[in-house]
Amino acid sequence: MYLKGILKQLELFFKSSNFERGLRLGIAIAIPFALFFSFGMVEIALPIVVGAFLNAPGDMPGSKKRKVNAILISIGLTMVVTAVILFSKPFLPILLICIGLIAFIVSLLSVYGFRASLVSFSGLLAMVIAFAIEKESTAEILKQVFLMGVGGLWYLIVSLSFQKLFPKKDQNQLLSDSISLIGEFLKLRANLLLNPEHRDQFLQKSFSLQNQINDKQETLRELLLSGRKRSGRSRYEEKQLLIFLSTIKIFELVEAEQMDYDNIYKIFNGRMAYMESSKALNEVMGDHLIRLSEVLIQHDPLPSKDNLTKALNNANQSISKFIDDFKLPGARDGALILKNLYDFQEQLLQEIKAIRRVMLNVNESSKVSLKRQDASQFLTLQEYRFNMITQNLNLNSTLFRHSLRLSIAMLFAYSLGIFFDIQNTYWILLTIIVIMRPNYGLTKERSKDRIIGTIIGAVIAVGIVLVTQNEILYAALALISLVFAFALIQQNYKSAAALITISIVFVYSFINPQALEVIQYRVLDTFIGAVIALVANYTVLPSWEVFNLKQVLVKASKNNMIYLQATRDLYEDPKDKTLTYNLARKEAFLAISQLNAAFQRLTQDPKSKQIEFQLIYEMVTLHQTILSAIASIGNFITQHQTTPASVEFNILIKKVINNLKIAQTSLGNHQGLNKEHEGNTNAVEAKQKLLDKTTSLAEVRDQNIKLGKENLDTQTLHALQEAYLISNQLSWLLSLTDNLKTSTKRYYKEVLKEVD
């Protein structure tokens, strides 16, 4: 079984788009090098190869237009940066100024988003590699820059060719990754049901998973919603879009499945065994999703759905058993909780079956009703205005601090190399640009992985060099290790670092017979660069996440509030408010994803810099739970025929919105800390009336049972469910937002007040 698992993972890797991207780079490098080398024109081959290598980072999943634009901008940037450094080399003062300015300006391009950050990395990489290029005359420099541009265009041609041959590889990989992550997320929710002692641990892990899922889904939106042709979608595109829409629905359902666990443990005190079937169903569905994600890549037969049906039946039977064992009316609260949970899980199963039908090519599954103008509203458009740069030219900007810090670190490293006459200073610079990130925690993690990976790679390379001095083998190993490094760099940076070291060592061994000396300096320079990056992040304009959370918290409160308002409107008018609701839901999920990512960065900061960690964790958890409670109400509305929204419902919604407004105000200024909103008395009365309505419906049901009318009709069941869920979720939302209001005030007083 263990060997079978390894073989399956290898198959998934070799069929993945990550490996394909590594293959693209390998082909883009191998063909021109082999061609020109065979004609004895190495001086032409090398700059073309360098140009192809430099412009590969911008080749990330996304629309064809954005990908082409990114690579073309990257080509222009790398050519300009290389020319500036080569022309400045003879003049040390000018060179130092250029290093500082290029490092600052190019790294600041990251304000335009992730794609721009990869283009920025190409520019920084071009600056470092320029130090390894020995060209003195103007003609030689211009020729070098021109051929690098040719190499970049050649890489673009290779990339577009691969896209033509495998047009949906990226979409399939992203869909597979998204489904797998959602499967893991669903299994995590299962653990939350019955493991209260590990709740904090599971919640923190869920933050990371939610952030990853949102990132995948954002890229999929760009690929699937912006890539429509005038002639419409192909059948294959229809299938991918259908699967994507089901994953969005599943993600929302899993999010909405989060409950008031304290209340559940209270109601099921000593009777948690009745939740076992619900937990098992989550785990079975999670495992099934993970298997479907693998089938999407492997194209294997679909797994049997028998275990899904069996697990669903067991969950349904547990409701009846609970009622039989504890009798109504005493069993009602527990039965309604189990029933609402069962409804969520049944909907989840329907979406999983929908994915299965699409993957089985069922004809009736191949139609999507989504207007183009509606679809475009779900795309998150990146701003590319120049004033985004100017807006970040201040010390409050994390990226501005990072750019200054990087410039200072690069200048220090280069000056250190000159002072101590270090042989290959650019290796130190390379280490700095590769591992230095805006936050300390990620820089520390990458420093550790880089050093360990470099040592592992060096040991492997030494072993091979001692065994053989075959230059052809060196060239082959250099290319193969580079392909695998590029394929693994996003998944396993430590392994990628080891492979990059092997590749560099063999490239130098191919040129220079003193390979062991190369390895020695490579390890030492990597260590020096990692130390400089780490110390710079800690001491030079450090950016601790605890002080950067303010805007993310404001955005989370604002988008949760808009989401709640859209849910209220949906309750009143389900037909015309669905699009507005879906858009608000998407923005709220993205805002919480950004908050989760910020919290993850906070956990990576030094313990001494994690000021009021428990308070911040409480706030993040509250925002997350508020989102789940809103999603739970919204999902019930979309899946059931509901009664008209009551006056009490609107009063409580207004109170919750006021609480969220106070939380926002508390983050903004001191005056807002004591600002109170009216409606507390009305909210208490409204809450009681909703509870009374639930009680009244339950009493009518009890009377019917006494009269022998034990069978429960669907209409009465839905009315009970609606009253119970709406009443409990709104009461929970009131409690959550009251706590958030208090926590936010404390956060301002304890953390932000001195900074503001």
PDB file of N, CA and C in Angstrom, residues 602-676:
ATOM      1  N   LEU A 602       1.176  36.681  11.191  1.00  0.00           N
ATOM      2  CA  LEU A 602       1.394  37.069  12.587  1.00  0.00           C
ATOM      3  C   LEU A 602       1.997  35.917  13.384  1.00  0.00           C
ATOM      4  N   THR A 603       1.500  34.697  13.150  1.00  0.00           N
ATOM      5  CA  THR A 603       2.002  33.540  13.899  1.00  0.00           C
ATOM      6  C   THR A 603       3.463  33.233  13.579  1.00  0.00           C
ATOM      7  N   GLN A 604       3.960  33.758  12.442  1.00  0.00           N
ATOM      8  CA  GLN A 604       5.348  33.515  12.050  1.00  0.00           C
ATOM      9  C   GLN A 604       6.304  34.558  12.616  1.00  0.00           C
ATOM     10  N   ASP A 605       5.758  35.662  13.147  1.00  0.00           N
ATOM     11  CA  ASP A 605       6.606  36.694  13.745  1.00  0.00           C
ATOM     12  C   ASP A 605       7.188  36.187  15.059  1.00  0.00           C
ATOM     13  N   PRO A 606       8.285  36.802  15.525  1.00  0.00           N
ATOM     14  CA  PRO A 606       8.838  36.408  16.828  1.00  0.00           C
ATOM     15  C   PRO A 606       7.792  36.544  17.930  1.00  0.00           C
ATOM     16  N   LYS A 607       7.841  35.677  18.919  1.00  0.00           N
ATOM     17  CA  LYS A 607       6.855  35.692  19.999  1.00  0.00           C
ATOM     18  C   LYS A 607       6.780  37.057  20.675  1.00  0.00           C
ATOM     19  N   SER A 608       7.931  37.716  20.796  1.00  0.00           N
ATOM     20  CA  SER A 608       7.959  39.018  21.466  1.00  0.00           C
ATOM     21  C   SER A 608       7.213  40.089  20.686  1.00  0.00           C
ATOM     22  N   LYS A 609       6.994  39.855  19.392  1.00  0.00           N
ATOM     23  CA  LYS A 609       6.303  40.834  18.542  1.00  0.00           C
ATOM     24  C   LYS A 609       4.823  40.490  18.342  1.00  0.00           C
ATOM     25  N   GLN A 610       4.389  39.385  18.900  1.00  0.00           N
ATOM     26  CA  GLN A 610       2.982  38.983  18.778  1.00  0.00           C
ATOM     27  C   GLN A 610       2.178  39.571  19.932  1.00  0.00           C
ATOM     28  N   ILE A 611       2.104  40.897  19.940  1.00  0.00           N
ATOM     29  CA  ILE A 611       1.415  41.611  21.013  1.00  0.00           C
ATOM     30  C   ILE A 611      -0.065  41.243  21.025  1.00  0.00           C
ATOM     31  N   GLU A 612      -0.588  40.944  22.228  1.00  0.00           N
ATOM     32  CA  GLU A 612      -2.010  40.609  22.390  1.00  0.00           C
ATOM     33  C   GLU A 612      -2.441  39.510  21.405  1.00  0.00           C
ATOM     34  N   PHE A 613      -1.642  38.466  21.337  1.00  0.00           N
ATOM     35  CA  PHE A 613      -1.922  37.399  20.370  1.00  0.00           C
ATOM     36  C   PHE A 613      -3.293  36.775  20.588  1.00  0.00           C
ATOM     37  N   GLN A 614      -3.627  36.456  21.835  1.00  0.00           N
ATOM     38  CA  GLN A 614      -4.906  35.804  22.115  1.00  0.00           C
ATOM     39  C   GLN A 614      -6.082  36.690  21.737  1.00  0.00           C
ATOM     40  N   LEU A 615      -5.937  37.990  21.971  1.00  0.00           N
ATOM     41  CA  LEU A 615      -6.992  38.931  21.605  1.00  0.00           C
ATOM     42  C   LEU A 615      -7.181  38.950  20.084  1.00  0.00           C
ATOM     43  N   ILE A 616      -6.078  38.989  19.350  1.00  0.00           N
ATOM     44  CA  ILE A 616      -6.161  39.007  17.882  1.00  0.00           C
ATOM     45  C   ILE A 616      -6.743  37.690  17.364  1.00  0.00           C
ATOM     46  N   TYR A 617      -6.325  36.592  17.954  1.00  0.00           N
ATOM     47  CA  TYR A 617      -6.881  35.290  17.565  1.00  0.00           C
ATOM     48  C   TYR A 617      -8.392  35.262  17.797  1.00  0.00           C
ATOM     49  N   GLU A 618      -8.809  35.838  18.910  1.00  0.00           N
ATOM     50  CA  GLU A 618     -10.242  35.912  19.213  1.00  0.00           C
ATOM     51  C   GLU A 618     -10.980  36.730  18.158  1.00  0.00           C
ATOM     52  N   MET A 619     -10.393  37.857  17.745  1.00  0.00           N
ATOM     53  CA  MET A 619     -11.032  38.710  16.734  1.00  0.00           C
ATOM     54  C   MET A 619     -11.125  37.997  15.380  1.00  0.00           C
ATOM     55  N   VAL A 620     -10.043  37.344  14.990  1.00  0.00           N
ATOM     56  CA  VAL A 620     -10.039  36.625  13.712  1.00  0.00           C
ATOM     57  C   VAL A 620     -11.086  35.515  13.734  1.00  0.00           C
ATOM     58  N   THR A 621     -11.141  34.771  14.841  1.00  0.00           N
ATOM     59  CA  THR A 621     -12.126  33.698  14.983  1.00  0.00           C
ATOM     60  C   THR A 621     -13.547  34.246  14.958  1.00  0.00           C
ATOM     61  N   LEU A 622     -13.766  35.399  15.593  1.00  0.00           N
ATOM     62  CA  LEU A 622     -15.095  36.013  15.595  1.00  0.00           C
ATOM     63  C   LEU A 622     -15.515  36.412  14.179  1.00  0.00           C
ATOM     64  N   HIS A 623     -14.624  37.050  13.439  1.00  0.00           N
ATOM     65  CA  HIS A 623     -14.940  37.428  12.056  1.00  0.00           C
ATOM     66  C   HIS A 623     -15.263  36.193  11.225  1.00  0.00           C
ATOM     67  N   GLN A 624     -14.466  35.146  11.419  1.00  0.00           N
ATOM     68  CA  GLN A 624     -14.675  33.902  10.682  1.00  0.00           C
ATOM     69  C   GLN A 624     -16.031  33.292  11.024  1.00  0.00           C
ATOM     70  N   THR A 625     -16.366  33.278  12.305  1.00  0.00           N
ATOM     71  CA  THR A 625     -17.617  32.669  12.749  1.00  0.00           C
ATOM     72  C   THR A 625     -18.816  33.494  12.309  1.00  0.00           C
ATOM     73  N   ILE A 626     -18.674  34.814  12.309  1.00  0.00           N
ATOM     74  CA  ILE A 626     -19.747  35.688  11.819  1.00  0.00           C
ATOM     75  C   ILE A 626     -20.044  35.374  10.357  1.00  0.00           C
ATOM     76  N   LEU A 627     -18.982  35.215   9.572  1.00  0.00           N
ATOM     77  CA  LEU A 627     -19.161  34.850   8.163  1.00  0.00           C
ATOM     78  C   LEU A 627     -19.919  33.534   8.041  1.00  0.00           C
ATOM     79  N   SER A 628     -19.550  32.554   8.849  1.00  0.00           N
ATOM     80  CA  SER A 628     -20.205  31.248   8.793  1.00  0.00           C
ATOM     81  C   SER A 628     -21.679  31.344   9.178  1.00  0.00           C
ATOM     82  N   ALA A 629     -21.981  32.136  10.195  1.00  0.00           N
ATOM     83  CA  ALA A 629     -23.372  32.280  10.629  1.00  0.00           C
ATOM     84  C   ALA A 629     -24.221  32.933   9.544  1.00  0.00           C
ATOM     85  N   ILE A 630     -23.666  33.947   8.886  1.00  0.00           N
ATOM     86  CA  ILE A 630     -24.386  34.599   7.782  1.00  0.00           C
ATOM     87  C   ILE A 630     -24.591  33.614   6.641  1.00  0.00           C
ATOM     88  N   ALA A 631     -23.533  32.852   6.316  1.00  0.00           N
ATOM     89  CA  ALA A 631     -23.627  31.865   5.237  1.00  0.00           C
ATOM     90  C   ALA A 631     -24.682  30.812   5.549  1.00  0.00           C
ATOM     91  N   SER A 632     -24.800  30.444   6.816  1.00  0.00           N
ATOM     92  CA  SER A 632     -25.792  29.461   7.226  1.00  0.00           C
ATOM     93  C   SER A 632     -27.209  29.970   6.960  1.00  0.00           C
ATOM     94  N   ILE A 633     -27.472  31.235   7.309  1.00  0.00           N
ATOM     95  CA  ILE A 633     -28.793  31.829   7.056  1.00  0.00           C
ATOM     96  C   ILE A 633     -29.035  31.924   5.549  1.00  0.00           C
ATOM     97  N   GLY A 634     -28.036  32.428   4.824  1.00  0.00           N
ATOM     98  CA  GLY A 634     -28.180  32.583   3.381  1.00  0.00           C
ATOM     99  C   GLY A 634     -28.431  31.265   2.682  1.00  0.00           C
ATOM    100  N   ASN A 635     -27.718  30.234   3.108  1.00  0.00           N
ATOM    101  CA  ASN A 635     -27.901  28.930   2.473  1.00  0.00           C
ATOM    102  C   ASN A 635     -29.301  28.388   2.728  1.00  0.00           C
ATOM    103  N   PHE A 636     -29.815  28.574   3.948  1.00  0.00           N
ATOM    104  CA  PHE A 636     -31.170  28.103   4.257  1.00  0.00           C
ATOM    105  C   PHE A 636     -32.198  28.811   3.378  1.00  0.00           C
ATOM    106  N   ILE A 637     -31.994  30.116   3.187  1.00  0.00           N
ATOM    107  CA  ILE A 637     -32.933  30.895   2.375  1.00  0.00           C
ATOM    108  C   ILE A 637     -32.932  30.405   0.928  1.00  0.00           C
ATOM    109  N   THR A 638     -31.742  30.129   0.391  1.00  0.00           N
ATOM    110  CA  THR A 638     -31.649  29.718  -1.019  1.00  0.00           C
ATOM    111  C   THR A 638     -32.168  28.302  -1.251  1.00  0.00           C
ATOM    112  N   GLN A 639     -32.201  27.485  -0.202  1.00  0.00           N
ATOM    113  CA  GLN A 639     -32.559  26.074  -0.373  1.00  0.00           C
ATOM    114  C   GLN A 639     -33.977  25.731   0.084  1.00  0.00           C
ATOM    115  N   HIS A 640     -34.671  26.681   0.727  1.00  0.00           N
ATOM    116  CA  HIS A 640     -35.997  26.387   1.254  1.00  0.00           C
ATOM    117  C   HIS A 640     -36.995  27.472   0.860  1.00  0.00           C
ATOM    118  N   GLN A 641     -38.252  27.088   0.841  1.00  0.00           N
ATOM    119  CA  GLN A 641     -39.338  28.051   0.675  1.00  0.00           C
ATOM    120  C   GLN A 641     -39.578  28.685   2.041  1.00  0.00           C
ATOM    121  N   THR A 642     -39.206  29.947   2.190  1.00  0.00           N
ATOM    122  CA  THR A 642     -39.262  30.595   3.502  1.00  0.00           C
ATOM    123  C   THR A 642     -40.493  31.484   3.637  1.00  0.00           C
ATOM    124  N   THR A 643     -40.821  31.787   4.877  1.00  0.00           N
ATOM    125  CA  THR A 643     -41.897  32.739   5.159  1.00  0.00           C
ATOM    126  C   THR A 643     -41.358  34.151   4.993  1.00  0.00           C
ATOM    127  N   PRO A 644     -42.243  35.159   4.880  1.00  0.00           N
ATOM    128  CA  PRO A 644     -41.753  36.546   4.761  1.00  0.00           C
ATOM    129  C   PRO A 644     -40.931  36.950   5.978  1.00  0.00           C
ATOM    130  N   ALA A 645     -39.931  37.777   5.730  1.00  0.00           N
ATOM    131  CA  ALA A 645     -39.071  38.250   6.823  1.00  0.00           C
ATOM    132  C   ALA A 645     -39.900  39.036   7.834  1.00  0.00           C
ATOM    133  N   SER A 646     -39.763  38.734   9.101  1.00  0.00           N
ATOM    134  CA  SER A 646     -40.543  39.387  10.153  1.00  0.00           C
ATOM    135  C   SER A 646     -39.924  40.717  10.553  1.00  0.00           C
ATOM    136  N   VAL A 647     -40.717  41.514  11.260  1.00  0.00           N
ATOM    137  CA  VAL A 647     -40.218  42.788  11.800  1.00  0.00           C
ATOM    138  C   VAL A 647     -39.064  42.521  12.752  1.00  0.00           C
ATOM    139  N   GLU A 648     -39.197  41.468  13.575  1.00  0.00           N
ATOM    140  CA  GLU A 648     -38.157  41.132  14.552  1.00  0.00           C
ATOM    141  C   GLU A 648     -36.849  40.749  13.857  1.00  0.00           C
ATOM    142  N   PHE A 649     -36.976  40.030  12.744  1.00  0.00           N
ATOM    143  CA  PHE A 649     -35.787  39.666  11.959  1.00  0.00           C
ATOM    144  C   PHE A 649     -35.025  40.925  11.540  1.00  0.00           C
ATOM    145  N   ASN A 650     -35.736  41.903  10.996  1.00  0.00           N
ATOM    146  CA  ASN A 650     -35.097  43.135  10.521  1.00  0.00           C
ATOM    147  C   ASN A 650     -34.497  43.950  11.667  1.00  0.00           C
ATOM    148  N   ILE A 651     -35.162  43.944  12.821  1.00  0.00           N
ATOM    149  CA  ILE A 651     -34.630  44.668  13.985  1.00  0.00           C
ATOM    150  C   ILE A 651     -33.300  44.063  14.421  1.00  0.00           C
ATOM    151  N   LEU A 652     -33.242  42.731  14.480  1.00  0.00           N
ATOM    152  CA  LEU A 652     -32.005  42.060  14.913  1.00  0.00           C
ATOM    153  C   LEU A 652     -30.886  42.224  13.881  1.00  0.00           C
ATOM    154  N   ILE A 653     -31.258  42.175  12.600  1.00  0.00           N
ATOM    155  CA  ILE A 653     -30.252  42.400  11.561  1.00  0.00           C
ATOM    156  C   ILE A 653     -29.663  43.801  11.701  1.00  0.00           C
ATOM    157  N   LYS A 654     -30.532  44.771  11.942  1.00  0.00           N
ATOM    158  CA  LYS A 654     -30.072  46.151  12.108  1.00  0.00           C
ATOM    159  C   LYS A 654     -29.125  46.273  13.301  1.00  0.00           C
ATOM    160  N   LYS A 655     -29.448  45.580  14.388  1.00  0.00           N
ATOM    161  CA  LYS A 655     -28.594  45.621  15.579  1.00  0.00           C
ATOM    162  C   LYS A 655     -27.222  44.997  15.297  1.00  0.00           C
ATOM    163  N   VAL A 656     -27.226  43.875  14.585  1.00  0.00           N
ATOM    164  CA  VAL A 656     -25.955  43.221  14.240  1.00  0.00           C
ATOM    165  C   VAL A 656     -25.116  44.139  13.351  1.00  0.00           C
ATOM    166  N   ILE A 657     -25.763  44.780  12.373  1.00  0.00           N
ATOM    167  CA  ILE A 657     -25.054  45.712  11.489  1.00  0.00           C
ATOM    168  C   ILE A 657     -24.475  46.875  12.288  1.00  0.00           C
ATOM    169  N   ASN A 658     -25.236  47.382  13.260  1.00  0.00           N
ATOM    170  CA  ASN A 658     -24.726  48.461  14.120  1.00  0.00           C
ATOM    171  C   ASN A 658     -23.495  48.018  14.898  1.00  0.00           C
ATOM    172  N   ASN A 659     -23.530  46.790  15.386  1.00  0.00           N
ATOM    173  CA  ASN A 659     -22.358  46.268  16.098  1.00  0.00           C
ATOM    174  C   ASN A 659     -21.130  46.219  15.194  1.00  0.00           C
ATOM    175  N   LEU A 660     -21.338  45.794  13.950  1.00  0.00           N
ATOM    176  CA  LEU A 660     -20.221  45.744  13.001  1.00  0.00           C
ATOM    177  C   LEU A 660     -19.718  47.150  12.674  1.00  0.00           C
ATOM    178  N   LYS A 661     -20.638  48.105  12.607  1.00  0.00           N
ATOM    179  CA  LYS A 661     -20.226  49.493  12.370  1.00  0.00           C
ATOM    180  C   LYS A 661     -19.388  50.024  13.527  1.00  0.00           C
ATOM    181  N   ILE A 662     -19.802  49.704  14.742  1.00  0.00           N
ATOM    182  CA  ILE A 662     -19.030  50.137  15.913  1.00  0.00           C
ATOM    183  C   ILE A 662     -17.638  49.517  15.886  1.00  0.00           C
ATOM    184  N   ALA A 663     -17.557  48.241  15.510  1.00  0.00           N
ATOM    185  CA  ALA A 663     -16.250  47.572  15.414  1.00  0.00           C
ATOM    186  C   ALA A 663     -15.357  48.287  14.414  1.00  0.00           C
ATOM    187  N   GLN A 664     -15.930  48.696  13.272  1.00  0.00           N
ATOM    188  CA  GLN A 664     -15.148  49.440  12.275  1.00  0.00           C
ATOM    189  C   GLN A 664     -14.698  50.782  12.822  1.00  0.00           C
ATOM    190  N   THR A 665     -15.637  51.486  13.465  1.00  0.00           N
ATOM    191  CA  THR A 665     -15.328  52.817  14.009  1.00  0.00           C
ATOM    192  C   THR A 665     -14.240  52.730  15.068  1.00  0.00           C
ATOM    193  N   SER A 666     -14.277  51.661  15.861  1.00  0.00           N
ATOM    194  CA  SER A 666     -13.288  51.498  16.928  1.00  0.00           C
ATOM    195  C   SER A 666     -11.874  51.382  16.381  1.00  0.00           C
ATOM    196  N   LEU A 667     -11.745  50.873  15.181  1.00  0.00           N
ATOM    197  CA  LEU A 667     -10.421  50.745  14.570  1.00  0.00           C
ATOM    198  C   LEU A 667      -9.959  52.053  13.957  1.00  0.00           C
ATOM    199  N   GLY A 668     -10.922  52.969  13.725  1.00  0.00           N
ATOM    200  CA  GLY A 668     -10.585  54.184  12.993  1.00  0.00           C
ATOM    201  C   GLY A 668     -10.165  55.355  13.840  1.00  0.00           C
ATOM    202  N   ASN A 669     -10.879  55.608  14.937  1.00  0.00           N
ATOM    203  CA  ASN A 669     -10.543  56.782  15.757  1.00  0.00           C
ATOM    204  C   ASN A 669     -11.007  56.580  17.183  1.00  0.00           C
ATOM    205  N   HIS A 670     -10.464  57.418  18.068  1.00  0.00           N
ATOM    206  CA  HIS A 670     -10.730  57.278  19.498  1.00  0.00           C
ATOM    207  C   HIS A 670     -12.158  57.654  19.850  1.00  0.00           C
ATOM    208  N   GLN A 671     -12.728  58.630  19.098  1.00  0.00           N
ATOM    209  CA  GLN A 671     -14.073  59.064  19.431  1.00  0.00           C
ATOM    210  C   GLN A 671     -15.077  57.926  19.299  1.00  0.00           C
ATOM    211  N   GLY A 672     -14.807  57.043  18.372  1.00  0.00           N
ATOM    212  CA  GLY A 672     -15.754  55.966  18.112  1.00  0.00           C
ATOM    213  C   GLY A 672     -15.844  54.954  19.234  1.00  0.00           C
ATOM    214  N   LEU A 673     -14.883  54.994  20.181  1.00  0.00           N
ATOM    215  CA  LEU A 673     -14.861  53.982  21.218  1.00  0.00           C
ATOM    216  C   LEU A 673     -16.045  54.094  22.172  1.00  0.00           C
ATOM    217  N   ASN A 674     -16.548  55.299  22.353  1.00  0.00           N
ATOM    218  CA  ASN A 674     -17.637  55.493  23.290  1.00  0.00           C
ATOM    219  C   ASN A 674     -18.966  55.740  22.599  1.00  0.00           C
ATOM    220  N   LYS A 675     -18.972  55.613  21.279  1.00  0.00           N
ATOM    221  CA  LYS A 675     -20.192  55.880  20.524  1.00  0.00           C
ATOM    222  C   LYS A 675     -21.145  54.705  20.658  1.00  0.00           C
ATOM    223  N   GLU A 676     -22.385  54.964  21.042  1.00  0.00           N
ATOM    224  CA  GLU A 676     -23.378  53.904  21.189  1.00  0.00           C
ATOM    225  C   GLU A 676     -24.496  54.104  20.175  1.00  0.00           C
TER     226      GLU A 676
END
